mmCIF file of C-alpha atoms and ligand atoms in Angstrom:
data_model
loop_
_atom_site.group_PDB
_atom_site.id
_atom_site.type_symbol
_atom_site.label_atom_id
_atom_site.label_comp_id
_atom_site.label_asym_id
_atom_site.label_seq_id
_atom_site.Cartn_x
_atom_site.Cartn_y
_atom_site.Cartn_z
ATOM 1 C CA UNK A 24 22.690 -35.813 -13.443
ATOM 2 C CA UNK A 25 20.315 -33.160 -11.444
ATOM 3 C CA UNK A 26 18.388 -31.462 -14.244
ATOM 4 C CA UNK A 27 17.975 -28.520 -11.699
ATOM 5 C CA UNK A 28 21.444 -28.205 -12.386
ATOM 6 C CA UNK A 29 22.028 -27.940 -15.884
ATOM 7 C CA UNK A 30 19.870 -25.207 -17.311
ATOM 8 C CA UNK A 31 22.284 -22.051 -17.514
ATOM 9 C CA UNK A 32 19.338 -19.162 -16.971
ATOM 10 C CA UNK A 33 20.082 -15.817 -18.667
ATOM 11 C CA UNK A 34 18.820 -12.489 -17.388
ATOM 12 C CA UNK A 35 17.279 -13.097 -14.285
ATOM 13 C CA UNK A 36 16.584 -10.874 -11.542
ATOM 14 C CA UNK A 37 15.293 -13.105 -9.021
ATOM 15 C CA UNK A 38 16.725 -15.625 -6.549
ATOM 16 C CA UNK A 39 17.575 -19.221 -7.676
ATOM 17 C CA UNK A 40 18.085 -22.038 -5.440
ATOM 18 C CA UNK A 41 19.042 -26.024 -5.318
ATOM 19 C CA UNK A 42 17.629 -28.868 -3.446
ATOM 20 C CA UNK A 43 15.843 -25.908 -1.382
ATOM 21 C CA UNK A 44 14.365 -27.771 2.109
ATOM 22 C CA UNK A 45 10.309 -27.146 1.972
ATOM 23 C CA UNK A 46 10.004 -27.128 5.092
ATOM 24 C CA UNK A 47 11.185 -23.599 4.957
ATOM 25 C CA UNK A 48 8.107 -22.471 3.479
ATOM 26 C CA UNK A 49 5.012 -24.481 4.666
ATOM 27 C CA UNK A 50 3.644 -24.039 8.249
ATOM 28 C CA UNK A 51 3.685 -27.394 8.900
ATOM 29 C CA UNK A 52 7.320 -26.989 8.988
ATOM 30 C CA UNK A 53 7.966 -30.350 7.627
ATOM 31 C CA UNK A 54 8.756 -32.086 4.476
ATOM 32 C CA UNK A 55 11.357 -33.085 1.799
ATOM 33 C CA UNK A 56 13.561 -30.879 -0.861
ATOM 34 C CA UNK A 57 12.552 -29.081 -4.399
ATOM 35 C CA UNK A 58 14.710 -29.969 -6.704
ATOM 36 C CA UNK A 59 15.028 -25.983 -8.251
ATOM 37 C CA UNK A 60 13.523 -23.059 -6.217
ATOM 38 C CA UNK A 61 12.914 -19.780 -7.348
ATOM 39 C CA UNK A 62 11.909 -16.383 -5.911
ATOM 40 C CA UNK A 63 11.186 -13.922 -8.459
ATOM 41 C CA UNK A 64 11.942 -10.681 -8.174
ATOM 42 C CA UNK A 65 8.550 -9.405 -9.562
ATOM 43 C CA UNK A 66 6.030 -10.940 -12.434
ATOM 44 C CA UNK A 67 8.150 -9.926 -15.549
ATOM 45 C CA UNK A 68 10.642 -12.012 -13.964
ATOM 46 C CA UNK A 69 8.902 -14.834 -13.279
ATOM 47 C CA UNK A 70 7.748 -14.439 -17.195
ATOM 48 C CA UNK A 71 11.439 -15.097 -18.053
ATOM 49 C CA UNK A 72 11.922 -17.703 -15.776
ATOM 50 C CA UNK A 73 9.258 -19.816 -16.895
ATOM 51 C CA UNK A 74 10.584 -19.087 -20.910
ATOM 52 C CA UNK A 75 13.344 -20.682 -20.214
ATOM 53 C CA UNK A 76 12.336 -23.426 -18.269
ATOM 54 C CA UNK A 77 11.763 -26.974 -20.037
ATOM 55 C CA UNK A 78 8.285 -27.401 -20.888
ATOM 56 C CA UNK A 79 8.008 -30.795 -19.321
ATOM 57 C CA UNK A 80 9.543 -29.546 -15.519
ATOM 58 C CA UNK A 81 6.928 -30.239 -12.787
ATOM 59 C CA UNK A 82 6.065 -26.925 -11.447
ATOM 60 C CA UNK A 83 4.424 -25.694 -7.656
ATOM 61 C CA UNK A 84 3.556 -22.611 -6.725
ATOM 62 C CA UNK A 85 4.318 -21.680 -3.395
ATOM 63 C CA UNK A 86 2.497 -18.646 -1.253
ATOM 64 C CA UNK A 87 2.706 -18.846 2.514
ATOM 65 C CA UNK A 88 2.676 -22.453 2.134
ATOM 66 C CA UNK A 89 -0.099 -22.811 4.740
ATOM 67 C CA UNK A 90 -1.909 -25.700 2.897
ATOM 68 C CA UNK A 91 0.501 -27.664 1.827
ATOM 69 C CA UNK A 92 2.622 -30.924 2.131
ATOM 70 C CA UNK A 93 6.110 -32.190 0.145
ATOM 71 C CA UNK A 94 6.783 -35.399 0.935
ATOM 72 C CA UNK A 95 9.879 -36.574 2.402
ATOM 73 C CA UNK A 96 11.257 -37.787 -1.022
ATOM 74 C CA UNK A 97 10.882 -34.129 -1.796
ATOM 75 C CA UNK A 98 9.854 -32.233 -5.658
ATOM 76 C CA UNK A 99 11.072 -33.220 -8.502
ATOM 77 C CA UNK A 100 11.041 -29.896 -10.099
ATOM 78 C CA UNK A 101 10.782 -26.291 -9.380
ATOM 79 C CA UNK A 102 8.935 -24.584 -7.059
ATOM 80 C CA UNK A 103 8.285 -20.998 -7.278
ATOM 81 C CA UNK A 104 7.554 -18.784 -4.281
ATOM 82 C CA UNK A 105 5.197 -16.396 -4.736
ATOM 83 C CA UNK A 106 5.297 -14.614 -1.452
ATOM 84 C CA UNK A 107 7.230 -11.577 -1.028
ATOM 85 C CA UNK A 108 6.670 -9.367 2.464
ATOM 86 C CA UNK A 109 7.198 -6.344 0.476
ATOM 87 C CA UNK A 110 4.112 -7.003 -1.727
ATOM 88 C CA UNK A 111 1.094 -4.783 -0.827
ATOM 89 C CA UNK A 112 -2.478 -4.967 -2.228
ATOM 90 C CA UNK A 113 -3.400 -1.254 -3.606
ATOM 91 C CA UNK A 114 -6.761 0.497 -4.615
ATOM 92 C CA UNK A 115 -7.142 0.471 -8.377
ATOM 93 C CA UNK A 116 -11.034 2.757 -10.004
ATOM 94 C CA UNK A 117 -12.420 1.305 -6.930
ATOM 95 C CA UNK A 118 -11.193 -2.079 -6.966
ATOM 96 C CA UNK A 119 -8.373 -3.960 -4.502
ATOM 97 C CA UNK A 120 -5.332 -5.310 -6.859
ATOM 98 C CA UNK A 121 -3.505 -7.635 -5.513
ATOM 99 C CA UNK A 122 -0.432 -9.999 -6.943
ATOM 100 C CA UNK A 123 -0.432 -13.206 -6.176
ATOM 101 C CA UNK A 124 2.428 -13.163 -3.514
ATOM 102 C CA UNK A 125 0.170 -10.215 -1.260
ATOM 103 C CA UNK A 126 -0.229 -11.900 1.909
ATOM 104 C CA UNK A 127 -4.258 -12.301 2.375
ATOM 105 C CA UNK A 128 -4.696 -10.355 5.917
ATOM 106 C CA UNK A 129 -3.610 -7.887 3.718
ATOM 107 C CA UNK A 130 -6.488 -7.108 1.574
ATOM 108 C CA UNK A 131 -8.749 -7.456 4.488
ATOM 109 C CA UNK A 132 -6.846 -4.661 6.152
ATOM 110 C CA UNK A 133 -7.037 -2.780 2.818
ATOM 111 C CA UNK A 134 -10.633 -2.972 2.459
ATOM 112 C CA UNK A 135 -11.402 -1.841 5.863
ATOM 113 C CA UNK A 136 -9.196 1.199 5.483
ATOM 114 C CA UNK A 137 -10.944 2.474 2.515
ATOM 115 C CA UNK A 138 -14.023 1.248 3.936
ATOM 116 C CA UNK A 139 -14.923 -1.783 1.752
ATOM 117 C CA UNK A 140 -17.143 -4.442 3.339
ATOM 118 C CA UNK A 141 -16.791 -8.109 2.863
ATOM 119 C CA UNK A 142 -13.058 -9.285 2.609
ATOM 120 C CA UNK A 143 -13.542 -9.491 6.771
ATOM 121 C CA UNK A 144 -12.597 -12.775 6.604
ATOM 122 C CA UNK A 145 -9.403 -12.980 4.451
ATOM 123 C CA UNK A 146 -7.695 -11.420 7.808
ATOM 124 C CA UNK A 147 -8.053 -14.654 9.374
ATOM 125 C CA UNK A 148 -6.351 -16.892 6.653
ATOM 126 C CA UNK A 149 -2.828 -17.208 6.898
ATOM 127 C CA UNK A 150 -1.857 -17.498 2.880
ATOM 128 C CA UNK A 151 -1.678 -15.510 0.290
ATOM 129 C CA UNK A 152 -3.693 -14.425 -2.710
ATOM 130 C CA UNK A 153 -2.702 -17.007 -4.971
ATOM 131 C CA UNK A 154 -3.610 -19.690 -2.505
ATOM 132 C CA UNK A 155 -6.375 -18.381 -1.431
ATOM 133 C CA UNK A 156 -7.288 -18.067 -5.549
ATOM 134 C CA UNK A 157 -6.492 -21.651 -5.960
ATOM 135 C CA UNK A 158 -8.281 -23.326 -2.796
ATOM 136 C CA UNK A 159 -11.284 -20.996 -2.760
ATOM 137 C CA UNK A 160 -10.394 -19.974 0.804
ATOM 138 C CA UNK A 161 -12.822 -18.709 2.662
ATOM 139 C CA UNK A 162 -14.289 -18.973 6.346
ATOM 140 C CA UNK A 163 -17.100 -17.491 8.783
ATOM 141 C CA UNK A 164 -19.211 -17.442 5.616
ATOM 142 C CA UNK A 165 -17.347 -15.272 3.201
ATOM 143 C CA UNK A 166 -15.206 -17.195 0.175
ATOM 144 C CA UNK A 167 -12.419 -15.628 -1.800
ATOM 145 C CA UNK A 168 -14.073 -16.057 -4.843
ATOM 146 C CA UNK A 169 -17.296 -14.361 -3.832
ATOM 147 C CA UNK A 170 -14.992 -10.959 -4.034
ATOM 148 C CA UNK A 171 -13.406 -11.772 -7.008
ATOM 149 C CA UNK A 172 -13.931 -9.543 -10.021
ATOM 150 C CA UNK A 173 -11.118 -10.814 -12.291
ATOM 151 C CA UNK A 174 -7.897 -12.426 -12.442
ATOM 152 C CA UNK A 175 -4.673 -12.207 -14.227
ATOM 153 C CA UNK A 176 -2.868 -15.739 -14.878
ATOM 154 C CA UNK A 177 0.404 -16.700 -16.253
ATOM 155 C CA UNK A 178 1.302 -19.358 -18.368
ATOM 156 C CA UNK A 179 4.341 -21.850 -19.353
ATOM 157 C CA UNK A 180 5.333 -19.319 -21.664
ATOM 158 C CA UNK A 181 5.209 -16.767 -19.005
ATOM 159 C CA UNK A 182 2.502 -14.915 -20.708
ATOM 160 C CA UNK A 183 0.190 -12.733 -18.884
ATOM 161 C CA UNK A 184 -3.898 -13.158 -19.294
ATOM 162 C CA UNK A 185 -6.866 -11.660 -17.612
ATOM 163 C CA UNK A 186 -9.251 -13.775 -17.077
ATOM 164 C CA UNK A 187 -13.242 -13.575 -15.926
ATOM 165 C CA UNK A 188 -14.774 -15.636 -13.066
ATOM 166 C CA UNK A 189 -16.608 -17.484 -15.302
ATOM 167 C CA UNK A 190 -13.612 -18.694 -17.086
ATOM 168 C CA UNK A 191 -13.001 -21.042 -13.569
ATOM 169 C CA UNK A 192 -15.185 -23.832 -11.915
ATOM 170 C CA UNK A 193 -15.593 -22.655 -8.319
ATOM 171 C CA UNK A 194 -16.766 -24.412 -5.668
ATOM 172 C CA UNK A 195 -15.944 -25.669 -2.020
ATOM 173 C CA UNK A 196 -12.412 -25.280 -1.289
ATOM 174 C CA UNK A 197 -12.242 -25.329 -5.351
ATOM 175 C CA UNK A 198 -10.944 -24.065 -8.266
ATOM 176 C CA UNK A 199 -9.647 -25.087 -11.397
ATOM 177 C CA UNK A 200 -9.734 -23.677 -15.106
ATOM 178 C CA UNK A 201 -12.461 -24.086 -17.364
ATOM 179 C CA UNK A 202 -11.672 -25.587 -20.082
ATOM 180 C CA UNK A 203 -8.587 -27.532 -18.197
ATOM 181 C CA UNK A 204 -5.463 -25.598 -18.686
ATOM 182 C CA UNK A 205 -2.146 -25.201 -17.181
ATOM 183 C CA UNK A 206 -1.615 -21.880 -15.578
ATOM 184 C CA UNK A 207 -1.244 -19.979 -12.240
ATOM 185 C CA UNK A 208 -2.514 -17.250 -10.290
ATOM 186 C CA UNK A 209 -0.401 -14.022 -10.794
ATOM 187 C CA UNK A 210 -2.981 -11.320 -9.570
ATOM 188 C CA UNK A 211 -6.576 -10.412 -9.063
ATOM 189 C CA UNK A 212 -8.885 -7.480 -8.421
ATOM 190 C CA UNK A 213 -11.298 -7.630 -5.769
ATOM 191 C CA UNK A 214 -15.075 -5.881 -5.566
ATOM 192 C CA UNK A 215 -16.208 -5.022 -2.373
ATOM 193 C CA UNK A 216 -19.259 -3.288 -1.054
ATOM 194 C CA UNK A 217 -19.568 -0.295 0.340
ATOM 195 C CA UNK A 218 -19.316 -0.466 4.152
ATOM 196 C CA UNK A 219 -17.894 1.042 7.509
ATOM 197 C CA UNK A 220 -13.542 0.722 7.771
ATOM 198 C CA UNK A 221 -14.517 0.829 11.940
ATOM 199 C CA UNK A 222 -17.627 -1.927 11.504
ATOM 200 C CA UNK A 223 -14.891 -4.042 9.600
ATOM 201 C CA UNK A 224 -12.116 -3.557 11.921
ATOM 202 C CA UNK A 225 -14.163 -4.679 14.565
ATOM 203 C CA UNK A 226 -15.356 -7.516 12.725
ATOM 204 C CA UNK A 227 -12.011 -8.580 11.772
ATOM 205 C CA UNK A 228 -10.647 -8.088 15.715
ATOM 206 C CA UNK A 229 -13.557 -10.440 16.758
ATOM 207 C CA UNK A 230 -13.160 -13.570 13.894
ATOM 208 C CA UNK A 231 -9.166 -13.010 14.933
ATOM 209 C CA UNK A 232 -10.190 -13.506 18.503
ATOM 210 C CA UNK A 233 -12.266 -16.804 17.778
ATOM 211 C CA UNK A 234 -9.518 -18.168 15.980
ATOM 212 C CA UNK A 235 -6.686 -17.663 19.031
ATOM 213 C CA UNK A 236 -9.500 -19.395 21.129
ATOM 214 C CA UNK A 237 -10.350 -22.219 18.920
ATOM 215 C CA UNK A 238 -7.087 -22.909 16.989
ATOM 216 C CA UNK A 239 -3.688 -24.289 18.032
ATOM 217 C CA UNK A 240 -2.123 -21.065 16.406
ATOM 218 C CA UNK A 241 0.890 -21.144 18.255
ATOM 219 C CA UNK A 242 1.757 -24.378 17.409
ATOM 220 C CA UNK A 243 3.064 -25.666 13.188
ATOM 221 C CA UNK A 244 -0.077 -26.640 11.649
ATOM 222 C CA UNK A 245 -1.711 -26.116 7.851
ATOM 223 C CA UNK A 246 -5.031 -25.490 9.263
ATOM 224 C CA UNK A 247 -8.270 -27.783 8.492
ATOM 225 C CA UNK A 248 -6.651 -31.224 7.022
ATOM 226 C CA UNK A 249 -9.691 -32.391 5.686
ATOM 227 C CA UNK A 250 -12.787 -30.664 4.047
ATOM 228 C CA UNK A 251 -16.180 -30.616 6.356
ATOM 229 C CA UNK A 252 -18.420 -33.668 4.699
ATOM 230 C CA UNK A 253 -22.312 -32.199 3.943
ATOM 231 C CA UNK A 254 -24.155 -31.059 6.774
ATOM 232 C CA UNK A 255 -21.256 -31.993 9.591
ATOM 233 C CA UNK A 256 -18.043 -30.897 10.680
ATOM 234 C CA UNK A 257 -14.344 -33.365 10.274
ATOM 235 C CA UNK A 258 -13.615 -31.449 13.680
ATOM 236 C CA UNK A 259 -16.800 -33.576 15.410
ATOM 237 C CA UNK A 260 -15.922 -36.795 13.571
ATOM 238 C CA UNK A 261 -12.657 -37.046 14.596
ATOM 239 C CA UNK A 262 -13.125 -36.103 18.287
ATOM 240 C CA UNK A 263 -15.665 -38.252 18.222
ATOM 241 C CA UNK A 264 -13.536 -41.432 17.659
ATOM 242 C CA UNK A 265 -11.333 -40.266 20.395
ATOM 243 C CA UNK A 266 -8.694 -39.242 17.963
ATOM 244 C CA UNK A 267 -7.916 -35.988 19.846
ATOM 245 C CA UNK A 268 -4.253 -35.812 20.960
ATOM 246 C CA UNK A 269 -3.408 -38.695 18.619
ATOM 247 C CA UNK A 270 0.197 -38.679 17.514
ATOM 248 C CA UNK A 271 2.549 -40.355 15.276
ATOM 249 C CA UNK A 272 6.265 -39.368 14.885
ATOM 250 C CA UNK A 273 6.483 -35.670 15.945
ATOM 251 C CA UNK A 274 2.959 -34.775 15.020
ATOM 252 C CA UNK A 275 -0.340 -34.987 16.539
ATOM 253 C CA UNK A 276 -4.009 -34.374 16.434
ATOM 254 C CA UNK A 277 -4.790 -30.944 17.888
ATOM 255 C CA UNK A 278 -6.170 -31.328 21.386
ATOM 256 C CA UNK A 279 -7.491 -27.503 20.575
ATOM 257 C CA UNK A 280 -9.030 -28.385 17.498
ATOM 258 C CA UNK A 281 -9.588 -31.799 16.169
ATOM 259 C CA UNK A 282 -9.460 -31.370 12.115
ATOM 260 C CA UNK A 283 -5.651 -29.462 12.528
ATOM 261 C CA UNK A 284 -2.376 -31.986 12.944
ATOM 262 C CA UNK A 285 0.370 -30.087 15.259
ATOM 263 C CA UNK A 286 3.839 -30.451 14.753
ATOM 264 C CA UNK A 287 4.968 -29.196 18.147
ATOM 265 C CA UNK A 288 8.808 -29.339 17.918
ATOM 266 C CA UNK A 289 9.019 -29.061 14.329
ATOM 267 C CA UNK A 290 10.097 -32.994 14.556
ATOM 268 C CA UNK A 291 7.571 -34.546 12.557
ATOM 269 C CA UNK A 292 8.609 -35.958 9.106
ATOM 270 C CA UNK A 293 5.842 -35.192 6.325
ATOM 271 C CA UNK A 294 5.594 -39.166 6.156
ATOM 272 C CA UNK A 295 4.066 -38.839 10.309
ATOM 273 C CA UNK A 296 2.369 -36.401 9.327
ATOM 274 C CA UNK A 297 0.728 -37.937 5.948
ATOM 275 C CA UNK A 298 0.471 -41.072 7.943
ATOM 276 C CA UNK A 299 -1.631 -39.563 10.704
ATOM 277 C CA UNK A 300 -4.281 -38.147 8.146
ATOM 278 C CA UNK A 301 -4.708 -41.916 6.638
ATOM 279 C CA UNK A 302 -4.886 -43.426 10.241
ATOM 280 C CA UNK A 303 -7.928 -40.437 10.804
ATOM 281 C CA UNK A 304 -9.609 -41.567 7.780
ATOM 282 C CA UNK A 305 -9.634 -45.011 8.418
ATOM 283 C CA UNK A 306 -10.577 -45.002 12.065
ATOM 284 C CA UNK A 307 -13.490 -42.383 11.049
ATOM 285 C CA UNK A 308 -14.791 -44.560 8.399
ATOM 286 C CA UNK A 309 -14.881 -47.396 10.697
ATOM 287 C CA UNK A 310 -16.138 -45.880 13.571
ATOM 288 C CA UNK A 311 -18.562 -43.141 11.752
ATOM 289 C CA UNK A 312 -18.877 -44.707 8.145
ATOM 290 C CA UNK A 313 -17.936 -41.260 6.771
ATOM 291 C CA UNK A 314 -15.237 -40.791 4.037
ATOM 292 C CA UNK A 315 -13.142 -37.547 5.020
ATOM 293 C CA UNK A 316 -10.967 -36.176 1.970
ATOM 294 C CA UNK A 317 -8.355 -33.787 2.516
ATOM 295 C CA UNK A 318 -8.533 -30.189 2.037
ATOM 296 C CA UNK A 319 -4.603 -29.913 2.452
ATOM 297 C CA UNK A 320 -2.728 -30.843 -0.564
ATOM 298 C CA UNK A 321 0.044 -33.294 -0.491
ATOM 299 C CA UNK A 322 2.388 -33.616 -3.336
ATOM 300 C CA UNK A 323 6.055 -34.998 -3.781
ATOM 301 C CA UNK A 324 7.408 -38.567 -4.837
ATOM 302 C CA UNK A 325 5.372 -41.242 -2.782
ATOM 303 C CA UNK A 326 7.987 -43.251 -0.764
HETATM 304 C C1 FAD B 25 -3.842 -21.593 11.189
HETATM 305 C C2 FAD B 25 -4.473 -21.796 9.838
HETATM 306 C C3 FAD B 25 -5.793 -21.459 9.644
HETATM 307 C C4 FAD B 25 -6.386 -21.632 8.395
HETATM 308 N N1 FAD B 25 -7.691 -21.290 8.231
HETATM 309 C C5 FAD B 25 -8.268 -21.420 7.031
HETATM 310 C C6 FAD B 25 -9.633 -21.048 6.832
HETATM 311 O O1 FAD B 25 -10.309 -20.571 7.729
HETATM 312 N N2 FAD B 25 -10.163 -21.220 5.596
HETATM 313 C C7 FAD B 25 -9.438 -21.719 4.565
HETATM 314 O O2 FAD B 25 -9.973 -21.841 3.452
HETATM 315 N N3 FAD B 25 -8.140 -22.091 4.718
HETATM 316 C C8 FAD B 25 -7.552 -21.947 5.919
HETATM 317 N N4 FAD B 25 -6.248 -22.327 6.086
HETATM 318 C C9 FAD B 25 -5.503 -22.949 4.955
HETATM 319 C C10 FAD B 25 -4.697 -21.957 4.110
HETATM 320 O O3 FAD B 25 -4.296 -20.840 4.889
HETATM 321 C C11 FAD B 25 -5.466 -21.464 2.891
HETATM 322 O O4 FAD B 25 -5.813 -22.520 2.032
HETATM 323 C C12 FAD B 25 -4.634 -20.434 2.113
HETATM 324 O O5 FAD B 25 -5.439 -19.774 1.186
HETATM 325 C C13 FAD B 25 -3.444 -21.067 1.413
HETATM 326 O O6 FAD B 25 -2.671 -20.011 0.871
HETATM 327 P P1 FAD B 25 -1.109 -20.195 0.647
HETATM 328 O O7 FAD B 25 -0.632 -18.997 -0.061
HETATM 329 O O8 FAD B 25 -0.435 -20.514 1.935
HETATM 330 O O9 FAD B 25 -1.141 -21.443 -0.321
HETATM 331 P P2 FAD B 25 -0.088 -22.655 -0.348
HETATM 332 O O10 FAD B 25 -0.279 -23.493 0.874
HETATM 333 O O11 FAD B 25 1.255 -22.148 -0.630
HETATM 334 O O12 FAD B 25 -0.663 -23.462 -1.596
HETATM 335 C C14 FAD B 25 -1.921 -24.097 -1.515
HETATM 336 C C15 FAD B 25 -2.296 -24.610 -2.913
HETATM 337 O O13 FAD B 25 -2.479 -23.495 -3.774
HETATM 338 C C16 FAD B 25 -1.583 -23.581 -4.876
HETATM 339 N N5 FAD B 25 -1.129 -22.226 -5.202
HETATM 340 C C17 FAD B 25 -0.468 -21.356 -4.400
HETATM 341 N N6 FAD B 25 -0.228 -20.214 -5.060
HETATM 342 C C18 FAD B 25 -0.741 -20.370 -6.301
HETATM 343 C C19 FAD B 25 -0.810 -19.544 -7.460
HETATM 344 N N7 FAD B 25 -0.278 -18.317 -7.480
HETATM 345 N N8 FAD B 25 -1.422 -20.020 -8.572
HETATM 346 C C20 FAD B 25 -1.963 -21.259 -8.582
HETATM 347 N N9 FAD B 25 -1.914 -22.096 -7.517
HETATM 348 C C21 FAD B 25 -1.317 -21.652 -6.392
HETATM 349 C C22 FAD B 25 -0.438 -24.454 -4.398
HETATM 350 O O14 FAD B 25 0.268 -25.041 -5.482
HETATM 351 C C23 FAD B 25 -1.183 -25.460 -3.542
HETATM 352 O O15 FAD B 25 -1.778 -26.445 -4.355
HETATM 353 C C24 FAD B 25 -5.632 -22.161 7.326
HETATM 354 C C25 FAD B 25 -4.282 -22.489 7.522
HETATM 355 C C26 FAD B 25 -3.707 -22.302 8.766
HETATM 356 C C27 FAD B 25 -2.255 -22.635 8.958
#
């Protein structure tokens, strides 16, 4: 029997679902099943929820989806979606607060209203806070941690902590608890200097502009696949071995950009897709002798 299906919740407030199709909510528009799915109606909810969930259920947390990958065979266990449109970031003794679900354009927009300088580039990231917590987003120079003041993380239990910076090891496209624990993003306040709201805005119009040139925005993608190696770019490497415009299944290598896969009909499995990035690596290793790792993360029963 489906253990999704057996555990009679009490008291919720959110939005439970079954076998929910992932590739509802990741860009790449691709991708197998959760096995339980849940929306929460706001963090005291998602408290509950996690109470009464059984300790040993695999858990993923969801934001905009814009990094990720579920396998064909789909998630055994439940996934919960942290993003919620109605979620805004707000100014708190000088600070941006933002839950984990705010979408990160969001705080960028903030910033520059109440002119804060330095979030600039969250406006060009398509995820939300929580993601952006947990991969260290960050672009054009600027990294999400670099504005970080403090965090608030939940728990199994669904209990609430704040937590300091240096309570994390941070690095490239990196984050993960120090001491290893198991909890998730649920909010985070944001310094920012002092700046000009019509400097930023300008700032934020231009790095928005480079993007539409460079990237294949228009198009299902989870932006860079694979993390730059030291001191080059994935993007060279792979156009370099003539990978450009490579496909498999319904996906391809960007002829726009070479480190993003396309999924131009939304007809790629997850398994063309996760197939393409291992044909990538090999070739470049062959042809360039350079290991690429993957900056998206892929998760779900392997096949
Ligand atoms: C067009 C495009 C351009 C992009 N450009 C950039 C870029 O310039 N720089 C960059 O760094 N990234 C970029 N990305 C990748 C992606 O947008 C970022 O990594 C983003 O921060 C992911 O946020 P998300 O909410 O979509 O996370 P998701 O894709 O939903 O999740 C990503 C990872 O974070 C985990 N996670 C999500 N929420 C939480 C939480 N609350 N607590 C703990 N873990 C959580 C997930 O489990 C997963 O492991 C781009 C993607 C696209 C599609």
């Amino acid at each position: 029997m489906n253990m999704a299906e057996t555990i009679q919740f009490q008291r919720l407030r959110g939005e439970l679902r079954h076998d929910e199709p992932m590739c509802r909510h990741v860009s790449w528009r691709a991708g197998g099943t959760a096995d339980r799915f849940y929306v929460p109606a706001d963090l005291d909810d998602l408290g509950e929820f996690l109470r009464q969930l059984p300790r040993e259920e695999p858990l993923l947390f969801v934001g905009l989806g814009s990094n990720l990958l579920v396998r064909d065979t789909g998630f055994r266990g439940t996934a919960v979606l942290t993003h919620a449109s109605r979620l805004r970031p707000r100014m708190e003794s000088g600070l941006i607060y933002a839950e984990a679900g705010v979408a990160s354009p969001k705080v960028a927009r903030l910033a520059a209203k109440h002119d804060f300088e330095g979030a600039e580039f969250l406006a060009g990231i398509p995820g939300c806070v929580g993601g952006a917590l947990a991969m260290n987003a960050g672009c054009y120079g600027g990294e999400t941690w670099d504005i970080v003041e403090r965090v608030v993380t939940i728990d199994r239990g669904g209990k609430l902590v704040m937590r300091a910076k240096d309570e994390f090891d941070i690095g490239y496209r990196h984050c993960a608890p120090k001491p290893a624990r198991e909890e998730w993003f649920a909010a985070a306040w944001f310094r920012l200097e002092p700046g000009d709201g019509e400097t930023s805005r300008g700032v934020i119009k231009e790095l928005l502009a480079r993007r539409i040139e460079t990237q294949p925005l228009s198009l299902p993608n989870a932006g860079s696949v694979f993390r730059n190696p030291p001191r080059d770019h994935a993007a060279r490497l792979i156009e370099a071995c003539g990978l450009k415009g490579f496909g498999r299944g319904g996906a391809r290598v960007s002829e726009k950009h070479a480190n993003f896969i396309v999924n131009p009909q939304g007809a790629a499995k997850a398994s063309d897709i996760e197939w393409l990035i291992q044909h990538i690596q090999r070739i470049v290793y062959q042809m360039q002798g350079v290991v690429l790792q993957t900056e998206v993360r892929i998760l779900g029963e392997t096949p």
